[in-house]
Coordinates of C-alpha atoms in Angstrom, one line a residue:
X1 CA -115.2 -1.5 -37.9
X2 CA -115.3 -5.0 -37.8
X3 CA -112.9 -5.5 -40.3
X4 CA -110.1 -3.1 -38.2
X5 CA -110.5 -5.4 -35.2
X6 CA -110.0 -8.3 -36.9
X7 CA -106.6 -7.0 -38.4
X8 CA -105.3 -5.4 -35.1
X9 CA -106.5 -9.2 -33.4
X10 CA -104.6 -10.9 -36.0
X11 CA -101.6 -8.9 -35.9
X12 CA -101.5 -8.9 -31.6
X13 CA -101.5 -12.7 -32.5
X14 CA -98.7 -12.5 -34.6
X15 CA -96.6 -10.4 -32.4
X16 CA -97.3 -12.6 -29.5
X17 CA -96.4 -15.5 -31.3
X18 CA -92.8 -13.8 -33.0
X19 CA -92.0 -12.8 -29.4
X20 CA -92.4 -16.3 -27.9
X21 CA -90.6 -17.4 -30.5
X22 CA -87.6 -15.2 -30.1
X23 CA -87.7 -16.1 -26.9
X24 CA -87.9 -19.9 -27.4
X25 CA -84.7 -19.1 -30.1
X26 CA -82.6 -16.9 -27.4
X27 CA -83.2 -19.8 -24.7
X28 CA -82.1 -22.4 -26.8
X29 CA -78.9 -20.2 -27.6
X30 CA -78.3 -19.6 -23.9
X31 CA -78.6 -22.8 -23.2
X32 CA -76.5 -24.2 -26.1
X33 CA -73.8 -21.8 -25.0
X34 CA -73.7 -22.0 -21.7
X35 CA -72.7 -26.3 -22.6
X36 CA -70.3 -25.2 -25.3
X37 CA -69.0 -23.2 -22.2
X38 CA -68.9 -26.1 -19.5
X39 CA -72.2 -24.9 -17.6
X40 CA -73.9 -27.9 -15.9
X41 CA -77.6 -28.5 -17.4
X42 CA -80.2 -30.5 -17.4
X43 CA -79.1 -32.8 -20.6
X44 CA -75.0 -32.3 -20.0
X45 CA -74.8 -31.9 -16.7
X46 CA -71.0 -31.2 -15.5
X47 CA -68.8 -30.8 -18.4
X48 CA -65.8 -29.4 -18.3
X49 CA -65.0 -26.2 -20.2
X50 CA -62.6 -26.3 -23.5
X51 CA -59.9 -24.3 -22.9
X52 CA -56.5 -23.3 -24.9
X53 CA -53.6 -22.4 -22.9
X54 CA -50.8 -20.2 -23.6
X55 CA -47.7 -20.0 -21.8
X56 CA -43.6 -20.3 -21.6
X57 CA -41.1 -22.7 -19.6
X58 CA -37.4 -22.6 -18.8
X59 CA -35.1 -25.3 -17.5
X60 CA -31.8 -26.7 -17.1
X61 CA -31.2 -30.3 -19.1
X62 CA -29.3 -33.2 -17.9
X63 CA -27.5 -34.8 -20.9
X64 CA -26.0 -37.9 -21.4
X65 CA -24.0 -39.5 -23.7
X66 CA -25.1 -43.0 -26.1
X67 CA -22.5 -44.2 -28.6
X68 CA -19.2 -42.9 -29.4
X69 CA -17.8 -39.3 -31.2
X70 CA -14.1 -38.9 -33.0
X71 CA -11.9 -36.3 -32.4
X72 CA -9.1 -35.3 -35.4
X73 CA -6.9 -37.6 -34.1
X74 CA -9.1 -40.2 -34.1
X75 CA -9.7 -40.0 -30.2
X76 CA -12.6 -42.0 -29.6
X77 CA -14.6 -40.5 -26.1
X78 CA -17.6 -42.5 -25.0
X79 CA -19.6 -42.1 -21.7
X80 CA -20.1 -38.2 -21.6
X81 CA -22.1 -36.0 -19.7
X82 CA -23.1 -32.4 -19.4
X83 CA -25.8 -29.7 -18.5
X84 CA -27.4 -27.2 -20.8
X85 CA -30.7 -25.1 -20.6
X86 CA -34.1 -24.9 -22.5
X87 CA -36.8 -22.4 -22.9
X88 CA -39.4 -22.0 -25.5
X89 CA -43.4 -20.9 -25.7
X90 CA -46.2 -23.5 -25.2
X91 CA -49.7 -23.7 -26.3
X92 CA -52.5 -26.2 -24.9
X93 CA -55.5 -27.0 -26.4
X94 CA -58.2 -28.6 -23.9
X95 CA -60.8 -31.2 -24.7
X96 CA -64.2 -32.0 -22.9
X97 CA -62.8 -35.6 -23.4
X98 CA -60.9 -35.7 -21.0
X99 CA -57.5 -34.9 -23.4
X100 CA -54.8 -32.1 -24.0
X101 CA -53.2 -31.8 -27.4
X102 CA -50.4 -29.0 -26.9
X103 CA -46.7 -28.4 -28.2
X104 CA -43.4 -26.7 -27.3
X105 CA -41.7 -24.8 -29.1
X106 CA -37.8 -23.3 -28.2
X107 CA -34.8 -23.4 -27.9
X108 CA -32.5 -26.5 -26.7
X109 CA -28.7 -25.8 -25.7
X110 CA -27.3 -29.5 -25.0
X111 CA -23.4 -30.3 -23.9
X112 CA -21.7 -33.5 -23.4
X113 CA -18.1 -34.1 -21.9
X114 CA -16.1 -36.8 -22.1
X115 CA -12.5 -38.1 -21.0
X116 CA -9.9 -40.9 -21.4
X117 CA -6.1 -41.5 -19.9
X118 CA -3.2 -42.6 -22.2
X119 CA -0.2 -43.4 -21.1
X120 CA 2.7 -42.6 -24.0
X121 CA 6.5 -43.1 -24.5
X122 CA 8.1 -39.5 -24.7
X123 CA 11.4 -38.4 -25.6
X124 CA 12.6 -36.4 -22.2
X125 CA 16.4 -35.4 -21.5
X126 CA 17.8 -36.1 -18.2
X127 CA 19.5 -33.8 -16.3
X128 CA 23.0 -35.3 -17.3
X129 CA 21.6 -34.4 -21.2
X130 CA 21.1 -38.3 -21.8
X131 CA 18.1 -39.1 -24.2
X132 CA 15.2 -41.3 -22.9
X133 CA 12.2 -42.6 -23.9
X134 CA 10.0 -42.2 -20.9
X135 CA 5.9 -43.0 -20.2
X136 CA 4.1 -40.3 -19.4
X137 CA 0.6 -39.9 -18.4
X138 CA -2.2 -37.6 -20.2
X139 CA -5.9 -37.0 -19.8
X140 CA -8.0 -36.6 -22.7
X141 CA -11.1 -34.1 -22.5
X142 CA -13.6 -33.4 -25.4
X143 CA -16.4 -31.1 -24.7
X144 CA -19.1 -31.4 -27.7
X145 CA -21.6 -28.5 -27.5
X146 CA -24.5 -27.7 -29.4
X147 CA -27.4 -25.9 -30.0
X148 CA -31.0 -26.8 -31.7
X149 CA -34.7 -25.2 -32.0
X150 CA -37.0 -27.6 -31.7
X151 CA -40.8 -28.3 -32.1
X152 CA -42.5 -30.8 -29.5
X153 CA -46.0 -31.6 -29.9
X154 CA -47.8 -33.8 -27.4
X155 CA -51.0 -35.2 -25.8
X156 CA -51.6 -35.0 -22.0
X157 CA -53.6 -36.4 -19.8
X158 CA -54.6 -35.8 -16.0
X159 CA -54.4 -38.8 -14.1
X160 CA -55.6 -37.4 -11.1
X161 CA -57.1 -33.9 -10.0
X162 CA -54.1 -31.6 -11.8
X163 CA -51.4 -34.3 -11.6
X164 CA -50.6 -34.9 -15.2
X165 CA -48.6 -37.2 -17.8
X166 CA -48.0 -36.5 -21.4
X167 CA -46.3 -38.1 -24.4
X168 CA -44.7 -36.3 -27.8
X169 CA -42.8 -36.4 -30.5
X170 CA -39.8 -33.9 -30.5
X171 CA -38.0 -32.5 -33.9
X172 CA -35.0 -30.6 -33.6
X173 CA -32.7 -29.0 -35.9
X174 CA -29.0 -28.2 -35.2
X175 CA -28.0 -24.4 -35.5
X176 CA -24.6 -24.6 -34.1
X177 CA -22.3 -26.7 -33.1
X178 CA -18.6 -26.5 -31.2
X179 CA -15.5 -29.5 -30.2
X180 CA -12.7 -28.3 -27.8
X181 CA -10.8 -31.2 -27.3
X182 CA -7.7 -31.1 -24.8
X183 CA -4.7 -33.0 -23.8
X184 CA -3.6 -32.5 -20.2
X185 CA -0.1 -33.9 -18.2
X186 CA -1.0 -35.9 -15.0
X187 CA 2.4 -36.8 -15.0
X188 CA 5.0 -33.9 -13.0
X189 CA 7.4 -35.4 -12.4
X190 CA 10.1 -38.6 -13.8
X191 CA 11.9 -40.8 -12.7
X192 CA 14.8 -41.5 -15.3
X193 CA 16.4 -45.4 -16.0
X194 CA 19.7 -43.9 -14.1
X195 CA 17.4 -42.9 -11.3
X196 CA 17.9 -39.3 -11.7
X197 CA 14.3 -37.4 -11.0
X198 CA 13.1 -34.4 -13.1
X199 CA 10.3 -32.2 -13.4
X200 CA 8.3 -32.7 -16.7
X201 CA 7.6 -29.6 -18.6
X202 CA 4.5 -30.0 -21.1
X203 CA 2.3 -27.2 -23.1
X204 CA 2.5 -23.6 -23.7
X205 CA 4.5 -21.9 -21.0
X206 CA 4.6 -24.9 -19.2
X207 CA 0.7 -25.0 -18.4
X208 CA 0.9 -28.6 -18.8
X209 CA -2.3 -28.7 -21.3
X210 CA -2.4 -28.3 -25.1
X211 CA -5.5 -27.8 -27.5
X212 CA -5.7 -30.5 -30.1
X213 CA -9.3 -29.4 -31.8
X214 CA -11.5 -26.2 -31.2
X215 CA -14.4 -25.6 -34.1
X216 CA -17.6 -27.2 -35.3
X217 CA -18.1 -30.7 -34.9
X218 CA -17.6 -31.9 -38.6
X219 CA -19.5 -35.3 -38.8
X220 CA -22.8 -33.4 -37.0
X221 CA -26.3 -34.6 -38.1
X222 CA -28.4 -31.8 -38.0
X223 CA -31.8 -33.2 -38.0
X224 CA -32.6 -34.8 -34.9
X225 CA -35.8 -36.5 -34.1
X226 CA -37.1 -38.4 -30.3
X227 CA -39.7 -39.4 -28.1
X228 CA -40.5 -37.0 -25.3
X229 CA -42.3 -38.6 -22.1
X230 CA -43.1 -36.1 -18.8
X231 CA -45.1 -35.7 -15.9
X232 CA -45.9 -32.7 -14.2
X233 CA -49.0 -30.9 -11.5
X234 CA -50.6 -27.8 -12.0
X235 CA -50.2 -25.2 -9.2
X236 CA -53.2 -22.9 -9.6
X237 CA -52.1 -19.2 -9.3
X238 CA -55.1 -17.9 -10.2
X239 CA -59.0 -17.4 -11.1
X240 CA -61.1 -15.9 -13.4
X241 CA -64.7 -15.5 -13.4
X242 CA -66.3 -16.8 -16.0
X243 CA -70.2 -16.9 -17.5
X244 CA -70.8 -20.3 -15.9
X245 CA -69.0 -19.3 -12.2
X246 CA -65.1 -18.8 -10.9
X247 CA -62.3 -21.2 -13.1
X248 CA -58.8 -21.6 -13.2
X249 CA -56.8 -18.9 -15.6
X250 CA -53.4 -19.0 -14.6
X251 CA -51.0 -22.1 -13.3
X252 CA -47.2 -22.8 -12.6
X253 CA -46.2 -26.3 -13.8
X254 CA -43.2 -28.2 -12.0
X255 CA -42.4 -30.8 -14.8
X256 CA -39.8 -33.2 -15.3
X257 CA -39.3 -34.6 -18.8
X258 CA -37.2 -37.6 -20.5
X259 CA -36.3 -36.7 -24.3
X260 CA -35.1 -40.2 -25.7
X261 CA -33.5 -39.9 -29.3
X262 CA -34.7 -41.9 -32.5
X263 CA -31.9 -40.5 -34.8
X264 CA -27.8 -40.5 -34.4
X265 CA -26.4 -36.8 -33.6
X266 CA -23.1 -38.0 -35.7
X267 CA -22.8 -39.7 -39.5
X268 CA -19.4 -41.5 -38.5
X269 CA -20.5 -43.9 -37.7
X270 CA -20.3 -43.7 -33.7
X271 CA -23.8 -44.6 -32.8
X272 CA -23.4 -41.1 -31.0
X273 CA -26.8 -40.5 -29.6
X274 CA -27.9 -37.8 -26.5
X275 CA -30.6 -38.5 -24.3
X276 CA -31.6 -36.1 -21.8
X277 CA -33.8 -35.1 -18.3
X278 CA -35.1 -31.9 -17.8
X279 CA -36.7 -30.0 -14.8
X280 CA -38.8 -27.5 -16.2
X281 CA -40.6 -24.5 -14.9
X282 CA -43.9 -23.8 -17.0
X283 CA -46.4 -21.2 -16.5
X284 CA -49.5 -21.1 -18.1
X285 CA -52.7 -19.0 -18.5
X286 CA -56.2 -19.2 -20.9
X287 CA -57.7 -15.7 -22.0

């Protein structure tokens, strides 16, 4: 009898002492994951959840021309500018530091145009069939056109509340590529040495513009490598509740970015480089 006693007193013991045990265990656990989680306690006290973000962004792009490009006929057009768009998928990750590591990936159509007048001496028949050599007047227009995926990672920072700047890297390659370059008359009419006036006549039907060059650009470099610098605030759209209390899920991101390039977009020698601004529309959410 004495000896049954002492067993079920020794094995209450034992219970009692696996239970507080499991329950010293489970409160560490909690406690431990409620500061991986960003819960304020006792010895972390405030620290801001990790997060990774998932999202897309669209957005037209402001090119502009660096550096000169050569037409067939050796037409050199410098000082070009153009529009294009970009869109692509982003991912964030966030750090209790304090830092965002993140990077875009998409899509990047970029166009420049540029222009120069020439003045030449053409051959024109007066109206009294005499043969002169006359100066005429033409505009020169190039449109080069291309399009690149490219890969953008990044570090961000918030430099106050959700105001935001970030800084990247951003490696593109060329998928296709396209040069229309056209010759217009400025010039309608002429004046003749014998001072008889005429009506110029110039192009296809008369349309007064010819196409000298329409195809790939043929001295493209198809890797292209810059520096991306932006700044941007966080509208928040929506919250989520989470284990440690309400937090933000879901924001739209007014952003405007520089892309500055490293590498030349032409081997010829041109120096041709595009640089571009962009106004981008991001939206964002964490699961």
């Amino acid at each position: 009898m004495f000896r049954l006693q002492f067993i079920m007193k020794t094995m209450k013991t034992h219970i009692t002492a696996m239970i507080a045990l499991t329950l010293l265990v489970c409160s560490g656990q909690v406690m431990f994951g409620q500061r991986l989680k960003g819960a304020s306690t006792p010895l972390g006290p405030d620290e801001q959840p990790i997060y990774t973000w998932y999202g897309g962004y669209v957005g037209p792009s402001f090119n502009s021309q660096g550096g000169t490009f050569v037409t067939d006929c050796d037409c050199a057009f410098t000082g070009g500018a153009g529009t294009g768009m970009v869109a692509g998928a982003v991912i964030e990750h966030q750090l209790r530091s304090g830092l965002t590591i993140g990077g875009l990936i998409g899509y990047e159509g970029r166009g420049i145009t540029g222009r120069f007048r020439e003045q030449e001496g053409v051959d024109q028949t007066s109206p009294t069939g005499r043969l002169y050599s006359v100066p005429l007047t033409f505009q020169n227009e190039a449109t080069l056109s291309f399009q690149m995926l490219s890969i953008n990672p990044y570090v961000k920072y918030h430099v106050s509340g959700r105001l935001f700047g970030r800084a990247g890297i951003s490696a593109g390659y060329v998928v296709a590529s396209d040069l229309v370059h056209t010759k217009t008359l400025e010039t309608k009419t002429t004046v003749f040495p014998d001072g008889e006036v005429a009506d110029v006549v110039f192009g296809e039907n008369g349309s007064g513009t010819v196409t000298l060059e329409n195809g790939p650009y043929k001295n493209l470099s198809s890797l292209q490598l810059g520096v991306t610098l932006a700044a941007g605030y966080e509208i928040v759209l929506g919250r989520s509740k989470r284990p440690w209390g309400m937090d933000v899920s879901t924001v739209l991101v007014p952003i405007v970015q520089v892309f500055q390039p490293i590498t030349q977009l032409s081997v010829d020698g041109g120096q041709l480089r595009v640089s571009t601004l962009q106004f981008l529309l991001e939206f964002r959410y964490n699961l």
